[in-house]
Amino acid sequence: MRLPAPLIPGRLVRRYKRFLADVELGDGSVVTAHTPNTGSMRQCAVPGHRVLVSRSDNPRRKLGYTLELIEVGGFWVDTHTHRTNRVVEEALRGDAISELIGWQVTPEHAYGESRIDFLLEKDDSKALVEVKNVTLTCRPAVACFPDAVTLRGQKHLHELMRARNDGYRAVIFFLVQRGEAKAFCPADEIDPVYGQLLRQAQAEGVEILAYRSRVSAEDNRVDVRLPVLLD
């Protein structure tokens, strides 16, 4: 998926009030950028890290800049959570995810008490796919989720287990934005309940897919599958 262009380089001064980030641009000026990520952004929202921001001339916007990418460990990390589903949708429609090839894709499907990210249909089969954005590593080269306790994420796992019992194919899809990651695991030390539910979901037939993205200053795309470590 193409990113906004042109992106403007800078360095993160601070992230605060969840949606705000002060960024020092190359000319020394400091601007306040919108941060489209409600998570903790631990390891990413670190003062001094290189960032890329976009600029909008829309007069209706309170903030003209948006924080798009943060450099962590030599790799660009896409922390823009509103873009995550679009990256995965592009991959689904382009048959770039080998386990999910040839399905008709419908975003934002109401199921139970939730809106699941994607409904997939093929012949007489239906699948529900819930996507999670992963920007944290819990140990070297192992990405993990979540970066904070997530009641919403726990609820989604319950819904996927219910869907599996109702005859759907059910998939939890982790889009790993850390370029150094070679595997994925649940962040048990941060949210042990989520980790337990993820293991329960797998035992009840919910598929766990983790794919690393390939992020550059120009685009973000689904790249390679990562092993999932649950032991």
mmCIF file with all atom_site columns, C-alpha atoms in Angstrom:
data_model
loop_
_atom_site.group_PDB
_atom_site.id
_atom_site.type_symbol
_atom_site.label_atom_id
_atom_site.label_alt_id
_atom_site.label_comp_id
_atom_site.label_asym_id
_atom_site.label_entity_id
_atom_site.label_seq_id
_atom_site.pdbx_PDB_ins_code
_atom_site.Cartn_x
_atom_site.Cartn_y
_atom_site.Cartn_z
_atom_site.occupancy
_atom_site.B_iso_or_equiv
_atom_site.pdbx_formal_charge
_atom_site.auth_seq_id
_atom_site.auth_comp_id
_atom_site.auth_asym_id
_atom_site.auth_atom_id
_atom_site.pdbx_PDB_model_num
ATOM 1   C CA . MET A 1 1   ? 0.000   0.000   0.000  1.00 0.00 ? 1   MET A CA 1
ATOM 2   C CA . ARG A 1 2   ? 1.361   3.386   -0.961 1.00 0.00 ? 2   ARG A CA 1
ATOM 3   C CA . LEU A 1 3   ? 2.031   5.850   1.836  1.00 0.00 ? 3   LEU A CA 1
ATOM 4   C CA . PRO A 1 4   ? 1.233   9.566   1.668  1.00 0.00 ? 4   PRO A CA 1
ATOM 5   C CA . ALA A 1 5   ? 3.809   11.542  -0.273 1.00 0.00 ? 5   ALA A CA 1
ATOM 6   C CA . PRO A 1 6   ? 5.946   13.393  0.290  1.00 0.00 ? 6   PRO A CA 1
ATOM 7   C CA . LEU A 1 7   ? 6.845   12.327  3.829  1.00 0.00 ? 7   LEU A CA 1
ATOM 8   C CA . ILE A 1 8   ? 8.796   14.808  5.911  1.00 0.00 ? 8   ILE A CA 1
ATOM 9   C CA . PRO A 1 9   ? 11.683  13.599  8.114  1.00 0.00 ? 9   PRO A CA 1
ATOM 10  C CA . GLY A 1 10  ? 12.077  14.662  11.708 1.00 0.00 ? 10  GLY A CA 1
ATOM 11  C CA . ARG A 1 11  ? 12.843  13.455  15.226 1.00 0.00 ? 11  ARG A CA 1
ATOM 12  C CA . LEU A 1 12  ? 10.357  12.675  17.947 1.00 0.00 ? 12  LEU A CA 1
ATOM 13  C CA . VAL A 1 13  ? 10.448  15.131  20.835 1.00 0.00 ? 13  VAL A CA 1
ATOM 14  C CA . ARG A 1 14  ? 7.609   13.565  22.844 1.00 0.00 ? 14  ARG A CA 1
ATOM 15  C CA . ARG A 1 15  ? 4.310   11.729  22.499 1.00 0.00 ? 15  ARG A CA 1
ATOM 16  C CA . TYR A 1 16  ? 1.556   12.742  24.902 1.00 0.00 ? 16  TYR A CA 1
ATOM 17  C CA . LYS A 1 17  ? -2.219  12.700  25.482 1.00 0.00 ? 17  LYS A CA 1
ATOM 18  C CA . ARG A 1 18  ? -2.321  9.542   23.332 1.00 0.00 ? 18  ARG A CA 1
ATOM 19  C CA . PHE A 1 19  ? -3.028  11.392  20.080 1.00 0.00 ? 19  PHE A CA 1
ATOM 20  C CA . LEU A 1 20  ? -0.334  14.080  20.056 1.00 0.00 ? 20  LEU A CA 1
ATOM 21  C CA . ALA A 1 21  ? 3.361   14.063  19.201 1.00 0.00 ? 21  ALA A CA 1
ATOM 22  C CA . ASP A 1 22  ? 5.838   16.930  19.048 1.00 0.00 ? 22  ASP A CA 1
ATOM 23  C CA . VAL A 1 23  ? 8.289   16.481  16.188 1.00 0.00 ? 23  VAL A CA 1
ATOM 24  C CA . GLU A 1 24  ? 11.418  18.480  15.415 1.00 0.00 ? 24  GLU A CA 1
ATOM 25  C CA . LEU A 1 25  ? 11.805  18.975  11.675 1.00 0.00 ? 25  LEU A CA 1
ATOM 26  C CA . GLY A 1 26  ? 15.041  19.369  9.776  1.00 0.00 ? 26  GLY A CA 1
ATOM 27  C CA . ASP A 1 27  ? 14.989  23.155  9.982  1.00 0.00 ? 27  ASP A CA 1
ATOM 28  C CA . GLY A 1 28  ? 14.790  23.032  13.779 1.00 0.00 ? 28  GLY A CA 1
ATOM 29  C CA . SER A 1 29  ? 11.118  23.950  14.027 1.00 0.00 ? 29  SER A CA 1
ATOM 30  C CA . VAL A 1 30  ? 8.852   21.851  16.244 1.00 0.00 ? 30  VAL A CA 1
ATOM 31  C CA . VAL A 1 31  ? 5.380   20.864  15.035 1.00 0.00 ? 31  VAL A CA 1
ATOM 32  C CA . THR A 1 32  ? 2.585   18.975  16.774 1.00 0.00 ? 32  THR A CA 1
ATOM 33  C CA . ALA A 1 33  ? 1.419   15.948  14.799 1.00 0.00 ? 33  ALA A CA 1
ATOM 34  C CA . HIS A 1 34  ? -1.674  13.801  15.162 1.00 0.00 ? 34  HIS A CA 1
ATOM 35  C CA . THR A 1 35  ? -0.812  10.259  16.299 1.00 0.00 ? 35  THR A CA 1
ATOM 36  C CA . PRO A 1 36  ? -3.357  7.742   14.935 1.00 0.00 ? 36  PRO A CA 1
ATOM 37  C CA . ASN A 1 37  ? -2.506  5.089   17.515 1.00 0.00 ? 37  ASN A CA 1
ATOM 38  C CA . THR A 1 38  ? -4.187  4.683   20.902 1.00 0.00 ? 38  THR A CA 1
ATOM 39  C CA . GLY A 1 39  ? -1.791  2.023   22.169 1.00 0.00 ? 39  GLY A CA 1
ATOM 40  C CA . SER A 1 40  ? 1.164   2.484   24.468 1.00 0.00 ? 40  SER A CA 1
ATOM 41  C CA . MET A 1 41  ? 3.607   2.536   21.517 1.00 0.00 ? 41  MET A CA 1
ATOM 42  C CA . ARG A 1 42  ? 6.317   1.334   23.900 1.00 0.00 ? 42  ARG A CA 1
ATOM 43  C CA . GLN A 1 43  ? 9.682   0.900   22.132 1.00 0.00 ? 43  GLN A CA 1
ATOM 44  C CA . CYS A 1 44  ? 8.392   3.172   19.362 1.00 0.00 ? 44  CYS A CA 1
ATOM 45  C CA . ALA A 1 45  ? 7.380   6.495   20.929 1.00 0.00 ? 45  ALA A CA 1
ATOM 46  C CA . VAL A 1 46  ? 10.896  7.153   22.215 1.00 0.00 ? 46  VAL A CA 1
ATOM 47  C CA . PRO A 1 47  ? 12.237  10.728  22.202 1.00 0.00 ? 47  PRO A CA 1
ATOM 48  C CA . GLY A 1 48  ? 15.016  11.098  19.666 1.00 0.00 ? 48  GLY A CA 1
ATOM 49  C CA . HIS A 1 49  ? 13.822  8.402   17.287 1.00 0.00 ? 49  HIS A CA 1
ATOM 50  C CA . ARG A 1 50  ? 13.697  9.340   13.626 1.00 0.00 ? 50  ARG A CA 1
ATOM 51  C CA . VAL A 1 51  ? 10.170  9.762   12.284 1.00 0.00 ? 51  VAL A CA 1
ATOM 52  C CA . LEU A 1 52  ? 8.375   10.544  9.058  1.00 0.00 ? 52  LEU A CA 1
ATOM 53  C CA . VAL A 1 53  ? 5.309   12.773  9.078  1.00 0.00 ? 53  VAL A CA 1
ATOM 54  C CA . SER A 1 54  ? 2.823   13.778  6.415  1.00 0.00 ? 54  SER A CA 1
ATOM 55  C CA . ARG A 1 55  ? 1.307   17.220  5.984  1.00 0.00 ? 55  ARG A CA 1
ATOM 56  C CA . SER A 1 56  ? -2.271  18.104  5.090  1.00 0.00 ? 56  SER A CA 1
ATOM 57  C CA . ASP A 1 57  ? -3.519  21.444  3.823  1.00 0.00 ? 57  ASP A CA 1
ATOM 58  C CA . ASN A 1 58  ? -7.098  20.650  4.817  1.00 0.00 ? 58  ASN A CA 1
ATOM 59  C CA . PRO A 1 59  ? -8.293  23.802  6.658  1.00 0.00 ? 59  PRO A CA 1
ATOM 60  C CA . ARG A 1 60  ? -10.773 21.748  8.701  1.00 0.00 ? 60  ARG A CA 1
ATOM 61  C CA . ARG A 1 61  ? -8.025  19.831  10.450 1.00 0.00 ? 61  ARG A CA 1
ATOM 62  C CA . LYS A 1 62  ? -6.835  21.069  13.822 1.00 0.00 ? 62  LYS A CA 1
ATOM 63  C CA . LEU A 1 63  ? -3.398  19.568  13.234 1.00 0.00 ? 63  LEU A CA 1
ATOM 64  C CA . GLY A 1 64  ? -1.729  19.807  9.853  1.00 0.00 ? 64  GLY A CA 1
ATOM 65  C CA . TYR A 1 65  ? 0.754   16.966  10.458 1.00 0.00 ? 65  TYR A CA 1
ATOM 66  C CA . THR A 1 66  ? 0.307   13.222  10.994 1.00 0.00 ? 66  THR A CA 1
ATOM 67  C CA . LEU A 1 67  ? 2.884   10.871  12.452 1.00 0.00 ? 67  LEU A CA 1
ATOM 68  C CA . GLU A 1 68  ? 3.290   8.092   9.887  1.00 0.00 ? 68  GLU A CA 1
ATOM 69  C CA . LEU A 1 69  ? 6.440   6.047   10.601 1.00 0.00 ? 69  LEU A CA 1
ATOM 70  C CA . ILE A 1 70  ? 8.973   5.693   13.430 1.00 0.00 ? 70  ILE A CA 1
ATOM 71  C CA . GLU A 1 71  ? 12.429  4.195   13.022 1.00 0.00 ? 71  GLU A CA 1
ATOM 72  C CA . VAL A 1 72  ? 13.209  1.465   15.571 1.00 0.00 ? 72  VAL A CA 1
ATOM 73  C CA . GLY A 1 73  ? 16.383  -0.598  15.410 1.00 0.00 ? 73  GLY A CA 1
ATOM 74  C CA . GLY A 1 74  ? 17.159  0.509   11.877 1.00 0.00 ? 74  GLY A CA 1
ATOM 75  C CA . PHE A 1 75  ? 13.718  -0.366  10.480 1.00 0.00 ? 75  PHE A CA 1
ATOM 76  C CA . TRP A 1 76  ? 10.713  1.818   9.746  1.00 0.00 ? 76  TRP A CA 1
ATOM 77  C CA . VAL A 1 77  ? 7.716   0.854   11.903 1.00 0.00 ? 77  VAL A CA 1
ATOM 78  C CA . ASP A 1 78  ? 4.222   1.773   10.735 1.00 0.00 ? 78  ASP A CA 1
ATOM 79  C CA . THR A 1 79  ? 2.360   2.833   13.885 1.00 0.00 ? 79  THR A CA 1
ATOM 80  C CA . HIS A 1 80  ? -0.605  4.219   11.919 1.00 0.00 ? 80  HIS A CA 1
ATOM 81  C CA . THR A 1 81  ? -3.248  1.739   13.103 1.00 0.00 ? 81  THR A CA 1
ATOM 82  C CA . HIS A 1 82  ? -5.894  3.080   10.715 1.00 0.00 ? 82  HIS A CA 1
ATOM 83  C CA . ARG A 1 83  ? -3.740  1.840   7.826  1.00 0.00 ? 83  ARG A CA 1
ATOM 84  C CA . THR A 1 84  ? -3.248  -1.704  9.123  1.00 0.00 ? 84  THR A CA 1
ATOM 85  C CA . ASN A 1 85  ? -6.509  -3.131  7.809  1.00 0.00 ? 85  ASN A CA 1
ATOM 86  C CA . ARG A 1 86  ? -6.000  -1.520  4.435  1.00 0.00 ? 86  ARG A CA 1
ATOM 87  C CA . VAL A 1 87  ? -2.568  -3.151  4.117  1.00 0.00 ? 87  VAL A CA 1
ATOM 88  C CA . VAL A 1 88  ? -4.076  -6.543  4.934  1.00 0.00 ? 88  VAL A CA 1
ATOM 89  C CA . GLU A 1 89  ? -7.088  -5.963  2.675  1.00 0.00 ? 89  GLU A CA 1
ATOM 90  C CA . GLU A 1 90  ? -4.782  -5.186  -0.244 1.00 0.00 ? 90  GLU A CA 1
ATOM 91  C CA . ALA A 1 91  ? -2.934  -8.443  0.441  1.00 0.00 ? 91  ALA A CA 1
ATOM 92  C CA . LEU A 1 92  ? -6.168  -10.426 0.673  1.00 0.00 ? 92  LEU A CA 1
ATOM 93  C CA . ARG A 1 93  ? -7.506  -9.036  -2.586 1.00 0.00 ? 93  ARG A CA 1
ATOM 94  C CA . GLY A 1 94  ? -4.144  -9.613  -4.272 1.00 0.00 ? 94  GLY A CA 1
ATOM 95  C CA . ASP A 1 95  ? -3.878  -13.222 -3.023 1.00 0.00 ? 95  ASP A CA 1
ATOM 96  C CA . ALA A 1 96  ? -0.636  -12.371 -1.231 1.00 0.00 ? 96  ALA A CA 1
ATOM 97  C CA . ILE A 1 97  ? -1.514  -14.444 1.855  1.00 0.00 ? 97  ILE A CA 1
ATOM 98  C CA . SER A 1 98  ? -1.116  -18.086 0.868  1.00 0.00 ? 98  SER A CA 1
ATOM 99  C CA . GLU A 1 99  ? -3.540  -19.396 3.507  1.00 0.00 ? 99  GLU A CA 1
ATOM 100 C CA . LEU A 1 100 ? -6.322  -17.060 2.324  1.00 0.00 ? 100 LEU A CA 1
ATOM 101 C CA . ILE A 1 101 ? -6.260  -17.175 -1.464 1.00 0.00 ? 101 ILE A CA 1
ATOM 102 C CA . GLY A 1 102 ? -9.342  -16.900 -3.634 1.00 0.00 ? 102 GLY A CA 1
ATOM 103 C CA . TRP A 1 103 ? -11.863 -15.518 -1.153 1.00 0.00 ? 103 TRP A CA 1
ATOM 104 C CA . GLN A 1 104 ? -14.328 -12.690 -1.707 1.00 0.00 ? 104 GLN A CA 1
ATOM 105 C CA . VAL A 1 105 ? -13.478 -9.943  0.794  1.00 0.00 ? 105 VAL A CA 1
ATOM 106 C CA . THR A 1 106 ? -15.952 -7.809  2.745  1.00 0.00 ? 106 THR A CA 1
ATOM 107 C CA . PRO A 1 107 ? -14.540 -5.413  5.359  1.00 0.00 ? 107 PRO A CA 1
ATOM 108 C CA . GLU A 1 108 ? -16.166 -4.613  8.710  1.00 0.00 ? 108 GLU A CA 1
ATOM 109 C CA . HIS A 1 109 ? -18.554 -7.489  9.288  1.00 0.00 ? 109 HIS A CA 1
ATOM 110 C CA . ALA A 1 110 ? -20.913 -7.384  12.262 1.00 0.00 ? 110 ALA A CA 1
ATOM 111 C CA . TYR A 1 111 ? -20.799 -10.592 14.275 1.00 0.00 ? 111 TYR A CA 1
ATOM 112 C CA . GLY A 1 112 ? -22.094 -11.103 17.798 1.00 0.00 ? 112 GLY A CA 1
ATOM 113 C CA . GLU A 1 113 ? -21.308 -7.984  19.779 1.00 0.00 ? 113 GLU A CA 1
ATOM 114 C CA . SER A 1 114 ? -18.314 -6.982  17.637 1.00 0.00 ? 114 SER A CA 1
ATOM 115 C CA . ARG A 1 115 ? -17.353 -5.799  14.218 1.00 0.00 ? 115 ARG A CA 1
ATOM 116 C CA . ILE A 1 116 ? -14.841 -8.273  12.847 1.00 0.00 ? 116 ILE A CA 1
ATOM 117 C CA . ASP A 1 117 ? -12.370 -6.793  10.371 1.00 0.00 ? 117 ASP A CA 1
ATOM 118 C CA . PHE A 1 118 ? -13.116 -9.071  7.398  1.00 0.00 ? 118 PHE A CA 1
ATOM 119 C CA . LEU A 1 119 ? -15.702 -11.546 6.221  1.00 0.00 ? 119 LEU A CA 1
ATOM 120 C CA . LEU A 1 120 ? -14.328 -13.880 3.552  1.00 0.00 ? 120 LEU A CA 1
ATOM 121 C CA . GLU A 1 121 ? -16.599 -15.984 1.350  1.00 0.00 ? 121 GLU A CA 1
ATOM 122 C CA . LYS A 1 122 ? -15.813 -18.749 -1.111 1.00 0.00 ? 122 LYS A CA 1
ATOM 123 C CA . ASP A 1 123 ? -18.413 -21.143 -2.495 1.00 0.00 ? 123 ASP A CA 1
ATOM 124 C CA . ASP A 1 124 ? -20.455 -22.154 0.544  1.00 0.00 ? 124 ASP A CA 1
ATOM 125 C CA . SER A 1 125 ? -17.711 -21.376 3.054  1.00 0.00 ? 125 SER A CA 1
ATOM 126 C CA . LYS A 1 126 ? -17.335 -18.307 5.244  1.00 0.00 ? 126 LYS A CA 1
ATOM 127 C CA . ALA A 1 127 ? -14.356 -17.078 7.250  1.00 0.00 ? 127 ALA A CA 1
ATOM 128 C CA . LEU A 1 128 ? -13.936 -14.279 9.764  1.00 0.00 ? 128 LEU A CA 1
ATOM 129 C CA . VAL A 1 129 ? -10.558 -12.568 10.006 1.00 0.00 ? 129 VAL A CA 1
ATOM 130 C CA . GLU A 1 130 ? -9.609  -10.203 12.818 1.00 0.00 ? 130 GLU A CA 1
ATOM 131 C CA . VAL A 1 131 ? -6.421  -8.153  12.329 1.00 0.00 ? 131 VAL A CA 1
ATOM 132 C CA . LYS A 1 132 ? -4.042  -6.874  15.013 1.00 0.00 ? 132 LYS A CA 1
ATOM 133 C CA . ASN A 1 133 ? -1.204  -4.401  14.529 1.00 0.00 ? 133 ASN A CA 1
ATOM 134 C CA . VAL A 1 134 ? 2.067   -5.500  16.181 1.00 0.00 ? 134 VAL A CA 1
ATOM 135 C CA . THR A 1 135 ? 4.788   -2.956  16.954 1.00 0.00 ? 135 THR A CA 1
ATOM 136 C CA . LEU A 1 136 ? 6.403   -4.490  20.066 1.00 0.00 ? 136 LEU A CA 1
ATOM 137 C CA . THR A 1 137 ? 9.114   -7.086  20.639 1.00 0.00 ? 137 THR A CA 1
ATOM 138 C CA . CYS A 1 138 ? 9.220   -9.032  23.916 1.00 0.00 ? 138 CYS A CA 1
ATOM 139 C CA . ARG A 1 139 ? 12.638  -10.533 23.302 1.00 0.00 ? 139 ARG A CA 1
ATOM 140 C CA . PRO A 1 140 ? 15.218  -10.213 20.527 1.00 0.00 ? 140 PRO A CA 1
ATOM 141 C CA . ALA A 1 141 ? 13.705  -10.878 17.090 1.00 0.00 ? 141 ALA A CA 1
ATOM 142 C CA . VAL A 1 142 ? 10.380  -12.028 18.604 1.00 0.00 ? 142 VAL A CA 1
ATOM 143 C CA . ALA A 1 143 ? 7.426   -9.700  18.102 1.00 0.00 ? 143 ALA A CA 1
ATOM 144 C CA . CYS A 1 144 ? 4.542   -9.814  20.546 1.00 0.00 ? 144 CYS A CA 1
ATOM 145 C CA . PHE A 1 145 ? 1.026   -8.534  21.145 1.00 0.00 ? 145 PHE A CA 1
ATOM 146 C CA . PRO A 1 146 ? -0.533  -6.668  22.897 1.00 0.00 ? 146 PRO A CA 1
ATOM 147 C CA . ASP A 1 147 ? 1.537   -3.715  24.151 1.00 0.00 ? 147 ASP A CA 1
ATOM 148 C CA . ALA A 1 148 ? -1.072  -3.006  26.860 1.00 0.00 ? 148 ALA A CA 1
ATOM 149 C CA . VAL A 1 149 ? -3.960  -4.904  28.421 1.00 0.00 ? 149 VAL A CA 1
ATOM 150 C CA . THR A 1 150 ? -6.638  -5.170  25.745 1.00 0.00 ? 150 THR A CA 1
ATOM 151 C CA . LEU A 1 151 ? -10.184 -5.999  26.786 1.00 0.00 ? 151 LEU A CA 1
ATOM 152 C CA . ARG A 1 152 ? -11.283 -5.370  23.217 1.00 0.00 ? 152 ARG A CA 1
ATOM 153 C CA . GLY A 1 153 ? -8.747  -7.884  21.931 1.00 0.00 ? 153 GLY A CA 1
ATOM 154 C CA . GLN A 1 154 ? -9.920  -10.452 24.477 1.00 0.00 ? 154 GLN A CA 1
ATOM 155 C CA . LYS A 1 155 ? -13.489 -9.907  23.316 1.00 0.00 ? 155 LYS A CA 1
ATOM 156 C CA . HIS A 1 156 ? -12.475 -10.496 19.696 1.00 0.00 ? 156 HIS A CA 1
ATOM 157 C CA . LEU A 1 157 ? -10.923 -13.853 20.606 1.00 0.00 ? 157 LEU A CA 1
ATOM 158 C CA . HIS A 1 158 ? -14.156 -14.898 22.317 1.00 0.00 ? 158 HIS A CA 1
ATOM 159 C CA . GLU A 1 159 ? -16.078 -13.902 19.185 1.00 0.00 ? 159 GLU A CA 1
ATOM 160 C CA . LEU A 1 160 ? -13.749 -15.904 16.933 1.00 0.00 ? 160 LEU A CA 1
ATOM 161 C CA . MET A 1 161 ? -14.166 -18.985 19.115 1.00 0.00 ? 161 MET A CA 1
ATOM 162 C CA . ARG A 1 162 ? -17.919 -18.539 18.931 1.00 0.00 ? 162 ARG A CA 1
ATOM 163 C CA . ALA A 1 163 ? -17.728 -18.168 15.154 1.00 0.00 ? 163 ALA A CA 1
ATOM 164 C CA . ARG A 1 164 ? -15.694 -21.352 14.884 1.00 0.00 ? 164 ARG A CA 1
ATOM 165 C CA . ASN A 1 165 ? -18.379 -23.192 16.832 1.00 0.00 ? 165 ASN A CA 1
ATOM 166 C CA . ASP A 1 166 ? -20.972 -21.713 14.466 1.00 0.00 ? 166 ASP A CA 1
ATOM 167 C CA . GLY A 1 167 ? -19.228 -23.269 11.468 1.00 0.00 ? 167 GLY A CA 1
ATOM 168 C CA . TYR A 1 168 ? -17.096 -20.368 10.275 1.00 0.00 ? 168 TYR A CA 1
ATOM 169 C CA . ARG A 1 169 ? -13.426 -20.585 9.532  1.00 0.00 ? 169 ARG A CA 1
ATOM 170 C CA . ALA A 1 170 ? -11.920 -18.175 12.078 1.00 0.00 ? 170 ALA A CA 1
ATOM 171 C CA . VAL A 1 171 ? -8.550  -16.441 11.800 1.00 0.00 ? 171 VAL A CA 1
ATOM 172 C CA . ILE A 1 172 ? -6.648  -14.031 14.031 1.00 0.00 ? 172 ILE A CA 1
ATOM 173 C CA . PHE A 1 173 ? -4.096  -12.228 11.857 1.00 0.00 ? 173 PHE A CA 1
ATOM 174 C CA . PHE A 1 174 ? -1.137  -10.424 13.423 1.00 0.00 ? 174 PHE A CA 1
ATOM 175 C CA . LEU A 1 175 ? 0.532   -7.886  11.121 1.00 0.00 ? 175 LEU A CA 1
ATOM 176 C CA . VAL A 1 176 ? 4.046   -7.551  12.539 1.00 0.00 ? 176 VAL A CA 1
ATOM 177 C CA . GLN A 1 177 ? 5.530   -4.150  11.752 1.00 0.00 ? 177 GLN A CA 1
ATOM 178 C CA . ARG A 1 178 ? 8.974   -4.820  13.246 1.00 0.00 ? 178 ARG A CA 1
ATOM 179 C CA . GLY A 1 179 ? 11.429  -5.538  10.429 1.00 0.00 ? 179 GLY A CA 1
ATOM 180 C CA . GLU A 1 180 ? 13.830  -7.498  12.644 1.00 0.00 ? 180 GLU A CA 1
ATOM 181 C CA . ALA A 1 181 ? 11.162  -9.954  13.843 1.00 0.00 ? 181 ALA A CA 1
ATOM 182 C CA . LYS A 1 182 ? 11.650  -13.619 12.986 1.00 0.00 ? 182 LYS A CA 1
ATOM 183 C CA . ALA A 1 183 ? 8.823   -15.014 15.140 1.00 0.00 ? 183 ALA A CA 1
ATOM 184 C CA . PHE A 1 184 ? 5.717   -13.976 17.053 1.00 0.00 ? 184 PHE A CA 1
ATOM 185 C CA . CYS A 1 185 ? 4.366   -14.761 20.518 1.00 0.00 ? 185 CYS A CA 1
ATOM 186 C CA . PRO A 1 186 ? 1.662   -13.404 22.850 1.00 0.00 ? 186 PRO A CA 1
ATOM 187 C CA . ALA A 1 187 ? 2.843   -10.763 25.342 1.00 0.00 ? 187 ALA A CA 1
ATOM 188 C CA . ASP A 1 188 ? 2.033   -12.841 28.403 1.00 0.00 ? 188 ASP A CA 1
ATOM 189 C CA . GLU A 1 189 ? 3.815   -10.516 30.822 1.00 0.00 ? 189 GLU A CA 1
ATOM 190 C CA . ILE A 1 190 ? 1.674   -7.578  29.647 1.00 0.00 ? 190 ILE A CA 1
ATOM 191 C CA . ASP A 1 191 ? -1.721  -9.270  29.271 1.00 0.00 ? 191 ASP A CA 1
ATOM 192 C CA . PRO A 1 192 ? -1.680  -12.868 30.551 1.00 0.00 ? 192 PRO A CA 1
ATOM 193 C CA . VAL A 1 193 ? -5.440  -13.210 29.990 1.00 0.00 ? 193 VAL A CA 1
ATOM 194 C CA . TYR A 1 194 ? -4.995  -12.456 26.293 1.00 0.00 ? 194 TYR A CA 1
ATOM 195 C CA . GLY A 1 195 ? -2.221  -15.040 26.069 1.00 0.00 ? 195 GLY A CA 1
ATOM 196 C CA . GLN A 1 196 ? -4.408  -17.690 27.711 1.00 0.00 ? 196 GLN A CA 1
ATOM 197 C CA . LEU A 1 197 ? -7.324  -16.877 25.417 1.00 0.00 ? 197 LEU A CA 1
ATOM 198 C CA . LEU A 1 198 ? -5.114  -17.036 22.330 1.00 0.00 ? 198 LEU A CA 1
ATOM 199 C CA . ARG A 1 199 ? -3.992  -20.538 23.266 1.00 0.00 ? 199 ARG A CA 1
ATOM 200 C CA . GLN A 1 200 ? -7.574  -21.540 24.021 1.00 0.00 ? 200 GLN A CA 1
ATOM 201 C CA . ALA A 1 201 ? -8.694  -20.143 20.681 1.00 0.00 ? 201 ALA A CA 1
ATOM 202 C CA . GLN A 1 202 ? -6.103  -22.196 18.825 1.00 0.00 ? 202 GLN A CA 1
ATOM 203 C CA . ALA A 1 203 ? -7.203  -25.319 20.719 1.00 0.00 ? 203 ALA A CA 1
ATOM 204 C CA . GLU A 1 204 ? -10.783 -24.626 19.599 1.00 0.00 ? 204 GLU A CA 1
ATOM 205 C CA . GLY A 1 205 ? -9.824  -24.330 15.946 1.00 0.00 ? 205 GLY A CA 1
ATOM 206 C CA . VAL A 1 206 ? -9.101  -20.627 15.487 1.00 0.00 ? 206 VAL A CA 1
ATOM 207 C CA . GLU A 1 207 ? -6.158  -20.187 13.112 1.00 0.00 ? 207 GLU A CA 1
ATOM 208 C CA . ILE A 1 208 ? -3.304  -17.917 14.169 1.00 0.00 ? 208 ILE A CA 1
ATOM 209 C CA . LEU A 1 209 ? -1.417  -16.212 11.356 1.00 0.00 ? 209 LEU A CA 1
ATOM 210 C CA . ALA A 1 210 ? 1.494   -13.833 11.869 1.00 0.00 ? 210 ALA A CA 1
ATOM 211 C CA . TYR A 1 211 ? 2.983   -12.044 8.884  1.00 0.00 ? 211 TYR A CA 1
ATOM 212 C CA . ARG A 1 212 ? 5.768   -9.486  8.908  1.00 0.00 ? 212 ARG A CA 1
ATOM 213 C CA . SER A 1 213 ? 5.213   -6.367  6.858  1.00 0.00 ? 213 SER A CA 1
ATOM 214 C CA . ARG A 1 214 ? 7.800   -4.720  4.663  1.00 0.00 ? 214 ARG A CA 1
ATOM 215 C CA . VAL A 1 215 ? 7.775   -1.004  5.410  1.00 0.00 ? 215 VAL A CA 1
ATOM 216 C CA . SER A 1 216 ? 9.603   1.706   3.507  1.00 0.00 ? 216 SER A CA 1
ATOM 217 C CA . ALA A 1 217 ? 9.174   5.435   3.173  1.00 0.00 ? 217 ALA A CA 1
ATOM 218 C CA . GLU A 1 218 ? 7.093   4.721   0.076  1.00 0.00 ? 218 GLU A CA 1
ATOM 219 C CA . ASP A 1 219 ? 4.843   1.808   0.977  1.00 0.00 ? 219 ASP A CA 1
ATOM 220 C CA . ASN A 1 220 ? 3.800   -0.923  3.397  1.00 0.00 ? 220 ASN A CA 1
ATOM 221 C CA . ARG A 1 221 ? 2.969   -4.430  2.270  1.00 0.00 ? 221 ARG A CA 1
ATOM 222 C CA . VAL A 1 222 ? 2.447   -7.891  3.739  1.00 0.00 ? 222 VAL A CA 1
ATOM 223 C CA . ASP A 1 223 ? 5.687   -9.824  3.325  1.00 0.00 ? 223 ASP A CA 1
ATOM 224 C CA . VAL A 1 224 ? 6.587   -13.158 4.951  1.00 0.00 ? 224 VAL A CA 1
ATOM 225 C CA . ARG A 1 225 ? 4.871   -15.485 7.414  1.00 0.00 ? 225 ARG A CA 1
ATOM 226 C CA . LEU A 1 226 ? 6.417   -15.817 10.861 1.00 0.00 ? 226 LEU A CA 1
ATOM 227 C CA . PRO A 1 227 ? 6.265   -18.830 13.182 1.00 0.00 ? 227 PRO A CA 1
ATOM 228 C CA . VAL A 1 228 ? 3.945   -18.430 16.177 1.00 0.00 ? 228 VAL A CA 1
ATOM 229 C CA . LEU A 1 229 ? 5.443   -19.448 19.521 1.00 0.00 ? 229 LEU A CA 1
ATOM 230 C CA . LEU A 1 230 ? 2.875   -20.477 22.119 1.00 0.00 ? 230 LEU A CA 1
ATOM 231 C CA . ASP A 1 231 ? 4.936   -22.776 24.371 1.00 0.00 ? 231 ASP A CA 1
#
